[in-house]
Amino acid sequence: QNKDNTVYGGFSGEPKYEDAMKNYNTMIIHESLVDFKLYKNFKVVDFGAGIGSLSLIFREKYKIEPICIEIDEINKKKLSEREFQHYDFLRNIKQKCNLIFSSNVLEHIEDDITVFKEMKDQLLPKGKIYLYLPARMILWTQHDVNEGHYRRYEIKELKSKCANAGLKIERLHYSDFLGFFALMLTKIIGYNSQNGLGSYKSIKFNNKFIFPFSRLLDKIGFKYILGKNIILVAVKK
């Protein structure tokens, strides 16, 4: 996505997926806040907020009103309905932030190095960037193409890009160990958003039964071996 191509074609625009992915999304938000002691004026940016599914968790569970960055017109309309403050670009925000949060967004942006630098410039002292990103090009499928992805990320690539942007990495590891194998299976047998792997039913089943076990495996160390996603936490050098 960019100023000339603002349309996001993924399923984030469908509110029913908020319930189907509740465990998954709650984990992502929790992970982004574990390094902080929250206070009244704690400032969070949700970069690539979609319809506000993750921003709602900040609001309802942690009493934080995030500032949303979003360029899709349909998504922005939903953000307004949900009374979220939103802007098209990070540079439009006049205040520095404690946390810049982004989940499954940077892979949609061709020039992600510029985004890393803009995020760094928007941080308060001791502020952090938390990114949840799709991992491993070996998992690349036609679905990535359909979603408008430019890449799936590698650990080595992120180390290089953070160094280029003037960021110091605090945490960098995989997430969702079992998800790697689920996505590999999808790559082999095909993605089916209607009735098969990738459908609403399969996502809901994963959220309720498989992801909690995958999360447990991550906690005992499998996140340092493999995963469907990568978690990156970085600060200014």
PDB file of C-alpha atoms in Angstrom:
ATOM      1  CA  GLN A   1       0.000   0.000   0.000  1.00  0.00           C
ATOM      2  CA  ASN A   2       1.032   3.586  -0.626  1.00  0.00           C
ATOM      3  CA  LYS A   3      -0.561   6.964  -1.363  1.00  0.00           C
ATOM      4  CA  ASP A   4      -1.505   5.748  -4.854  1.00  0.00           C
ATOM      5  CA  ASN A   5      -2.667   2.280  -3.810  1.00  0.00           C
ATOM      6  CA  THR A   6      -4.647   2.543  -0.581  1.00  0.00           C
ATOM      7  CA  VAL A   7      -6.924  -0.479  -0.895  1.00  0.00           C
ATOM      8  CA  TYR A   8      -6.293  -3.468   1.340  1.00  0.00           C
ATOM      9  CA  GLY A   9      -7.981  -6.630   0.080  1.00  0.00           C
ATOM     10  CA  GLY A  10      -7.498  -8.841   3.148  1.00  0.00           C
ATOM     11  CA  PHE A  11     -10.127 -10.122   5.534  1.00  0.00           C
ATOM     12  CA  SER A  12      -9.287  -7.612   8.286  1.00  0.00           C
ATOM     13  CA  GLY A  13     -12.193  -5.554   6.973  1.00  0.00           C
ATOM     14  CA  GLU A  14     -14.689  -8.204   8.078  1.00  0.00           C
ATOM     15  CA  PRO A  15     -15.680  -7.775  11.765  1.00  0.00           C
ATOM     16  CA  LYS A  16     -16.574 -11.475  12.171  1.00  0.00           C
ATOM     17  CA  TYR A  17     -12.860 -12.327  12.159  1.00  0.00           C
ATOM     18  CA  GLU A  18     -12.369 -10.342  15.375  1.00  0.00           C
ATOM     19  CA  ASP A  19     -14.079 -13.128  17.325  1.00  0.00           C
ATOM     20  CA  ALA A  20     -12.438 -15.908  15.316  1.00  0.00           C
ATOM     21  CA  MET A  21      -8.968 -14.521  16.103  1.00  0.00           C
ATOM     22  CA  LYS A  22      -9.544 -13.298  19.662  1.00  0.00           C
ATOM     23  CA  ASN A  23      -6.886 -15.453  21.405  1.00  0.00           C
ATOM     24  CA  TYR A  24      -4.391 -14.711  18.669  1.00  0.00           C
ATOM     25  CA  ASN A  25      -4.939 -10.951  18.715  1.00  0.00           C
ATOM     26  CA  THR A  26      -5.004 -10.710  22.521  1.00  0.00           C
ATOM     27  CA  MET A  27      -1.636 -12.468  22.696  1.00  0.00           C
ATOM     28  CA  ILE A  28      -0.112 -10.025  20.224  1.00  0.00           C
ATOM     29  CA  ILE A  29      -1.296  -7.024  22.251  1.00  0.00           C
ATOM     30  CA  HIS A  30      -0.139  -8.559  25.538  1.00  0.00           C
ATOM     31  CA  GLU A  31       3.327  -9.247  24.112  1.00  0.00           C
ATOM     32  CA  SER A  32       3.645  -5.633  22.978  1.00  0.00           C
ATOM     33  CA  LEU A  33       3.050  -4.271  26.493  1.00  0.00           C
ATOM     34  CA  VAL A  34       5.067  -6.641  28.708  1.00  0.00           C
ATOM     35  CA  ASP A  35       8.075  -4.292  28.834  1.00  0.00           C
ATOM     36  CA  PHE A  36       6.068  -1.307  30.075  1.00  0.00           C
ATOM     37  CA  LYS A  37       4.504   0.017  33.249  1.00  0.00           C
ATOM     38  CA  LEU A  38       1.305   1.582  31.967  1.00  0.00           C
ATOM     39  CA  TYR A  39       0.127   5.008  33.102  1.00  0.00           C
ATOM     40  CA  LYS A  40      -2.693   7.404  32.320  1.00  0.00           C
ATOM     41  CA  ASN A  41      -1.195   9.214  29.314  1.00  0.00           C
ATOM     42  CA  PHE A  42       0.617   6.227  27.827  1.00  0.00           C
ATOM     43  CA  LYS A  43       0.751   6.876  24.066  1.00  0.00           C
ATOM     44  CA  VAL A  44       0.314   4.035  21.573  1.00  0.00           C
ATOM     45  CA  VAL A  45       0.215   4.113  17.778  1.00  0.00           C
ATOM     46  CA  ASP A  46      -1.445   1.232  15.944  1.00  0.00           C
ATOM     47  CA  PHE A  47       0.302   1.357  12.569  1.00  0.00           C
ATOM     48  CA  GLY A  48      -1.885  -0.206   9.898  1.00  0.00           C
ATOM     49  CA  ALA A  49      -4.900  -0.430  12.184  1.00  0.00           C
ATOM     50  CA  GLY A  50      -7.365  -1.876   9.689  1.00  0.00           C
ATOM     51  CA  ILE A  51     -10.870  -1.636  11.132  1.00  0.00           C
ATOM     52  CA  GLY A  52      -9.473  -1.344  14.656  1.00  0.00           C
ATOM     53  CA  SER A  53      -9.658  -4.994  15.751  1.00  0.00           C
ATOM     54  CA  LEU A  54      -6.408  -4.761  17.712  1.00  0.00           C
ATOM     55  CA  SER A  55      -7.005  -1.174  18.796  1.00  0.00           C
ATOM     56  CA  LEU A  56     -10.208  -2.375  20.462  1.00  0.00           C
ATOM     57  CA  ILE A  57      -8.157  -4.708  22.648  1.00  0.00           C
ATOM     58  CA  PHE A  58      -5.919  -1.800  23.710  1.00  0.00           C
ATOM     59  CA  ARG A  59      -9.067   0.139  24.592  1.00  0.00           C
ATOM     60  CA  GLU A  60     -11.174  -2.553  26.251  1.00  0.00           C
ATOM     61  CA  LYS A  61      -8.522  -4.604  28.060  1.00  0.00           C
ATOM     62  CA  TYR A  62      -5.857  -1.991  28.860  1.00  0.00           C
ATOM     63  CA  LYS A  63      -7.825   1.307  28.842  1.00  0.00           C
ATOM     64  CA  ILE A  64      -5.460   2.743  26.220  1.00  0.00           C
ATOM     65  CA  GLU A  65      -6.797   4.870  23.373  1.00  0.00           C
ATOM     66  CA  PRO A  66      -4.376   4.231  20.494  1.00  0.00           C
ATOM     67  CA  ILE A  67      -3.797   6.596  17.609  1.00  0.00           C
ATOM     68  CA  CYS A  68      -4.471   4.675  14.415  1.00  0.00           C
ATOM     69  CA  ILE A  69      -2.550   4.906  11.152  1.00  0.00           C
ATOM     70  CA  GLU A  70      -4.572   3.662   8.194  1.00  0.00           C
ATOM     71  CA  ILE A  71      -4.926   4.627   4.511  1.00  0.00           C
ATOM     72  CA  ASP A  72      -7.710   2.325   3.302  1.00  0.00           C
ATOM     73  CA  GLU A  73     -10.877   4.408   2.944  1.00  0.00           C
ATOM     74  CA  ILE A  74     -13.258   1.627   4.014  1.00  0.00           C
ATOM     75  CA  ASN A  75     -11.163   0.841   7.074  1.00  0.00           C
ATOM     76  CA  LYS A  76     -10.927   4.526   7.992  1.00  0.00           C
ATOM     77  CA  LYS A  77     -14.705   4.785   7.916  1.00  0.00           C
ATOM     78  CA  LYS A  78     -14.946   1.915  10.411  1.00  0.00           C
ATOM     79  CA  LEU A  79     -12.287   3.511  12.626  1.00  0.00           C
ATOM     80  CA  SER A  80     -14.349   6.709  12.690  1.00  0.00           C
ATOM     81  CA  GLU A  81     -17.476   4.739  13.614  1.00  0.00           C
ATOM     82  CA  ARG A  82     -15.536   3.242  16.508  1.00  0.00           C
ATOM     83  CA  GLU A  83     -14.357   6.722  17.517  1.00  0.00           C
ATOM     84  CA  PHE A  84     -10.664   6.083  17.033  1.00  0.00           C
ATOM     85  CA  GLN A  85      -8.400   9.010  16.242  1.00  0.00           C
ATOM     86  CA  HIS A  86      -6.729   8.158  12.952  1.00  0.00           C
ATOM     87  CA  TYR A  87      -4.278   9.570  10.411  1.00  0.00           C
ATOM     88  CA  ASP A  88      -3.014   8.508   7.006  1.00  0.00           C
ATOM     89  CA  PHE A  89       0.675   8.722   7.892  1.00  0.00           C
ATOM     90  CA  LEU A  90       2.938   8.646  10.956  1.00  0.00           C
ATOM     91  CA  ARG A  91       4.335  12.057  10.083  1.00  0.00           C
ATOM     92  CA  ASN A  92       0.849  13.551  10.590  1.00  0.00           C
ATOM     93  CA  ILE A  93       1.001  12.811  14.328  1.00  0.00           C
ATOM     94  CA  LYS A  94       2.216  15.803  16.324  1.00  0.00           C
ATOM     95  CA  GLN A  95       3.126  13.929  19.513  1.00  0.00           C
ATOM     96  CA  LYS A  96       5.813  11.365  20.313  1.00  0.00           C
ATOM     97  CA  CYS A  97       4.778   7.897  21.447  1.00  0.00           C
ATOM     98  CA  ASN A  98       5.706   5.297  24.053  1.00  0.00           C
ATOM     99  CA  LEU A  99       4.860   2.393  21.775  1.00  0.00           C
ATOM    100  CA  ILE A 100       4.493   2.029  18.035  1.00  0.00           C
ATOM    101  CA  PHE A 101       2.670  -1.221  17.432  1.00  0.00           C
ATOM    102  CA  SER A 102       2.162  -2.943  14.109  1.00  0.00           C
ATOM    103  CA  SER A 103       0.817  -6.397  13.305  1.00  0.00           C
ATOM    104  CA  ASN A 104       1.138  -7.964   9.856  1.00  0.00           C
ATOM    105  CA  VAL A 105       1.470  -4.651   8.036  1.00  0.00           C
ATOM    106  CA  LEU A 106       5.031  -3.898   6.904  1.00  0.00           C
ATOM    107  CA  GLU A 107       5.021  -6.776   4.445  1.00  0.00           C
ATOM    108  CA  HIS A 108       2.462  -4.729   2.454  1.00  0.00           C
ATOM    109  CA  ILE A 109       4.842  -1.762   2.117  1.00  0.00           C
ATOM    110  CA  GLU A 110       7.562  -1.843  -0.517  1.00  0.00           C
ATOM    111  CA  ASP A 111       9.806   0.766   1.127  1.00  0.00           C
ATOM    112  CA  ASP A 112       9.784  -0.609   4.658  1.00  0.00           C
ATOM    113  CA  ILE A 113      13.171   0.942   5.512  1.00  0.00           C
ATOM    114  CA  THR A 114      11.578   4.399   5.406  1.00  0.00           C
ATOM    115  CA  VAL A 115       8.834   3.152   7.739  1.00  0.00           C
ATOM    116  CA  PHE A 116      11.431   1.882  10.223  1.00  0.00           C
ATOM    117  CA  LYS A 117      13.075   5.315  10.225  1.00  0.00           C
ATOM    118  CA  GLU A 118       9.772   7.175  10.599  1.00  0.00           C
ATOM    119  CA  MET A 119       8.815   4.931  13.510  1.00  0.00           C
ATOM    120  CA  LYS A 120      12.130   5.622  15.217  1.00  0.00           C
ATOM    121  CA  ASP A 121      11.660   9.375  14.845  1.00  0.00           C
ATOM    122  CA  GLN A 122       8.180   9.189  16.416  1.00  0.00           C
ATOM    123  CA  LEU A 123       9.358   7.547  19.672  1.00  0.00           C
ATOM    124  CA  LEU A 124       9.632   9.176  23.075  1.00  0.00           C
ATOM    125  CA  PRO A 125      12.808   8.494  25.098  1.00  0.00           C
ATOM    126  CA  LYS A 126      12.618   4.821  26.201  1.00  0.00           C
ATOM    127  CA  GLY A 127       9.847   4.282  23.667  1.00  0.00           C
ATOM    128  CA  LYS A 128       9.697   1.011  21.745  1.00  0.00           C
ATOM    129  CA  ILE A 129       8.650  -0.364  18.389  1.00  0.00           C
ATOM    130  CA  TYR A 130       6.791  -3.687  18.448  1.00  0.00           C
ATOM    131  CA  LEU A 131       6.346  -5.494  15.149  1.00  0.00           C
ATOM    132  CA  TYR A 132       4.527  -8.758  14.480  1.00  0.00           C
ATOM    133  CA  LEU A 133       5.555  -9.918  11.015  1.00  0.00           C
ATOM    134  CA  PRO A 134       5.080 -12.931   8.726  1.00  0.00           C
ATOM    135  CA  ALA A 135       8.165 -15.150   8.775  1.00  0.00           C
ATOM    136  CA  ARG A 136      10.218 -17.108   6.261  1.00  0.00           C
ATOM    137  CA  MET A 137      10.096 -16.838   2.499  1.00  0.00           C
ATOM    138  CA  ILE A 138       9.947 -20.633   2.392  1.00  0.00           C
ATOM    139  CA  LEU A 139       6.292 -20.190   3.420  1.00  0.00           C
ATOM    140  CA  TRP A 140       5.550 -17.841   0.497  1.00  0.00           C
ATOM    141  CA  THR A 141       2.384 -18.821  -1.370  1.00  0.00           C
ATOM    142  CA  GLN A 142      -0.056 -17.399  -3.889  1.00  0.00           C
ATOM    143  CA  HIS A 143      -2.005 -16.131  -0.889  1.00  0.00           C
ATOM    144  CA  ASP A 144       0.873 -13.728  -0.126  1.00  0.00           C
ATOM    145  CA  VAL A 145       0.647 -12.489  -3.691  1.00  0.00           C
ATOM    146  CA  ASN A 146      -3.126 -12.063  -3.441  1.00  0.00           C
ATOM    147  CA  GLU A 147      -2.756 -10.140  -0.171  1.00  0.00           C
ATOM    148  CA  GLY A 148      -0.308  -7.709  -1.761  1.00  0.00           C
ATOM    149  CA  HIS A 149       2.756  -8.814   0.224  1.00  0.00           C
ATOM    150  CA  TYR A 150       6.207  -7.747  -0.906  1.00  0.00           C
ATOM    151  CA  ARG A 151       7.981 -10.213   1.392  1.00  0.00           C
ATOM    152  CA  ARG A 152       7.901 -12.557   4.337  1.00  0.00           C
ATOM    153  CA  TYR A 153      10.653 -11.616   6.760  1.00  0.00           C
ATOM    154  CA  GLU A 154      13.865 -13.369   7.733  1.00  0.00           C
ATOM    155  CA  ILE A 155      15.691 -12.827  11.036  1.00  0.00           C
ATOM    156  CA  LYS A 156      18.920 -11.805   9.288  1.00  0.00           C
ATOM    157  CA  GLU A 157      17.033  -9.324   7.090  1.00  0.00           C
ATOM    158  CA  LEU A 158      15.455  -7.613  10.103  1.00  0.00           C
ATOM    159  CA  LYS A 159      18.807  -7.264  11.855  1.00  0.00           C
ATOM    160  CA  SER A 160      20.182  -5.523   8.783  1.00  0.00           C
ATOM    161  CA  LYS A 161      17.181  -3.217   8.343  1.00  0.00           C
ATOM    162  CA  CYS A 162      17.174  -2.186  12.006  1.00  0.00           C
ATOM    163  CA  ALA A 163      20.872  -1.341  11.810  1.00  0.00           C
ATOM    164  CA  ASN A 164      20.199   0.700   8.656  1.00  0.00           C
ATOM    165  CA  ALA A 165      17.380   2.601  10.358  1.00  0.00           C
ATOM    166  CA  GLY A 166      19.344   3.362  13.541  1.00  0.00           C
ATOM    167  CA  LEU A 167      17.401   0.944  15.728  1.00  0.00           C
ATOM    168  CA  LYS A 168      18.713  -1.304  18.483  1.00  0.00           C
ATOM    169  CA  ILE A 169      17.003  -4.691  18.745  1.00  0.00           C
ATOM    170  CA  GLU A 170      15.815  -5.729  22.197  1.00  0.00           C
ATOM    171  CA  ARG A 171      13.895  -8.876  21.216  1.00  0.00           C
ATOM    172  CA  LEU A 172      13.834 -10.792  17.969  1.00  0.00           C
ATOM    173  CA  HIS A 173      12.376 -14.276  17.750  1.00  0.00           C
ATOM    174  CA  TYR A 174       9.730 -16.393  16.077  1.00  0.00           C
ATOM    175  CA  SER A 175       6.108 -16.783  17.171  1.00  0.00           C
ATOM    176  CA  ASP A 176       3.504 -19.522  16.608  1.00  0.00           C
ATOM    177  CA  PHE A 177       5.677 -22.621  16.219  1.00  0.00           C
ATOM    178  CA  LEU A 178       2.824 -24.869  15.115  1.00  0.00           C
ATOM    179  CA  GLY A 179       1.596 -22.192  12.729  1.00  0.00           C
ATOM    180  CA  PHE A 180       4.714 -22.747  10.635  1.00  0.00           C
ATOM    181  CA  PHE A 181       3.675 -26.325   9.915  1.00  0.00           C
ATOM    182  CA  ALA A 182       0.027 -25.373   9.405  1.00  0.00           C
ATOM    183  CA  LEU A 183       1.055 -22.821   6.808  1.00  0.00           C
ATOM    184  CA  MET A 184       3.425 -25.275   5.159  1.00  0.00           C
ATOM    185  CA  LEU A 185       0.508 -27.712   4.897  1.00  0.00           C
ATOM    186  CA  THR A 186      -1.580 -24.943   3.340  1.00  0.00           C
ATOM    187  CA  LYS A 187       1.200 -24.348   0.835  1.00  0.00           C
ATOM    188  CA  ILE A 188       1.148 -28.012  -0.149  1.00  0.00           C
ATOM    189  CA  ILE A 189      -2.598 -28.645  -0.376  1.00  0.00           C
ATOM    190  CA  GLY A 190      -3.741 -25.114  -1.207  1.00  0.00           C
ATOM    191  CA  TYR A 191      -5.453 -22.142   0.453  1.00  0.00           C
ATOM    192  CA  ASN A 192      -9.246 -22.235   0.465  1.00  0.00           C
ATOM    193  CA  SER A 193     -10.918 -19.215   2.042  1.00  0.00           C
ATOM    194  CA  GLN A 194     -14.379 -20.737   1.561  1.00  0.00           C
ATOM    195  CA  ASN A 195     -14.281 -24.241   3.010  1.00  0.00           C
ATOM    196  CA  GLY A 196     -10.698 -25.400   3.567  1.00  0.00           C
ATOM    197  CA  LEU A 197      -7.526 -24.154   5.237  1.00  0.00           C
ATOM    198  CA  GLY A 198      -7.795 -20.385   5.432  1.00  0.00           C
ATOM    199  CA  SER A 199     -11.572 -20.325   5.814  1.00  0.00           C
ATOM    200  CA  TYR A 200     -13.381 -18.651   8.699  1.00  0.00           C
ATOM    201  CA  LYS A 201     -14.067 -22.042  10.309  1.00  0.00           C
ATOM    202  CA  SER A 202     -10.438 -23.134  10.114  1.00  0.00           C
ATOM    203  CA  ILE A 203      -9.232 -19.822  11.574  1.00  0.00           C
ATOM    204  CA  LYS A 204     -11.706 -20.101  14.444  1.00  0.00           C
ATOM    205  CA  PHE A 205     -10.649 -23.716  15.119  1.00  0.00           C
ATOM    206  CA  ASN A 206      -6.987 -22.706  15.141  1.00  0.00           C
ATOM    207  CA  ASN A 207      -7.665 -19.802  17.496  1.00  0.00           C
ATOM    208  CA  LYS A 208      -9.536 -21.996  19.999  1.00  0.00           C
ATOM    209  CA  PHE A 209      -7.597 -25.268  19.959  1.00  0.00           C
ATOM    210  CA  ILE A 210      -4.247 -25.123  18.153  1.00  0.00           C
ATOM    211  CA  PHE A 211      -2.870 -21.638  18.829  1.00  0.00           C
ATOM    212  CA  PRO A 212      -3.010 -21.926  22.662  1.00  0.00           C
ATOM    213  CA  PHE A 213      -0.841 -25.059  22.468  1.00  0.00           C
ATOM    214  CA  SER A 214       1.479 -23.379  19.966  1.00  0.00           C
ATOM    215  CA  ARG A 215       1.755 -20.449  22.382  1.00  0.00           C
ATOM    216  CA  LEU A 216       2.793 -22.846  25.153  1.00  0.00           C
ATOM    217  CA  LEU A 217       5.508 -24.311  22.934  1.00  0.00           C
ATOM    218  CA  ASP A 218       6.748 -20.789  22.210  1.00  0.00           C
ATOM    219  CA  LYS A 219       7.022 -20.084  25.933  1.00  0.00           C
ATOM    220  CA  ILE A 220       9.221 -23.118  26.593  1.00  0.00           C
ATOM    221  CA  GLY A 221      11.697 -22.148  23.889  1.00  0.00           C
ATOM    222  CA  PHE A 222      10.430 -23.222  20.487  1.00  0.00           C
ATOM    223  CA  LYS A 223      10.145 -19.537  19.491  1.00  0.00           C
ATOM    224  CA  TYR A 224      13.927 -19.554  19.072  1.00  0.00           C
ATOM    225  CA  ILE A 225      13.719 -22.375  16.529  1.00  0.00           C
ATOM    226  CA  LEU A 226      10.858 -21.693  14.137  1.00  0.00           C
ATOM    227  CA  GLY A 227       7.503 -19.989  13.745  1.00  0.00           C
ATOM    228  CA  LYS A 228       4.922 -18.636  11.333  1.00  0.00           C
ATOM    229  CA  ASN A 229       5.609 -15.085  12.474  1.00  0.00           C
ATOM    230  CA  ILE A 230       8.435 -12.981  13.904  1.00  0.00           C
ATOM    231  CA  ILE A 231       8.254 -10.662  16.912  1.00  0.00           C
ATOM    232  CA  LEU A 232      10.617  -7.684  16.825  1.00  0.00           C
ATOM    233  CA  VAL A 233      11.039  -5.178  19.658  1.00  0.00           C
ATOM    234  CA  ALA A 234      13.401  -2.294  18.966  1.00  0.00           C
ATOM    235  CA  VAL A 235      14.443   1.080  20.417  1.00  0.00           C
ATOM    236  CA  LYS A 236      16.479   4.037  19.188  1.00  0.00           C
ATOM    237  CA  LYS A 237      20.231   3.466  19.233  1.00  0.00           C
TER     238      LYS A 237
END
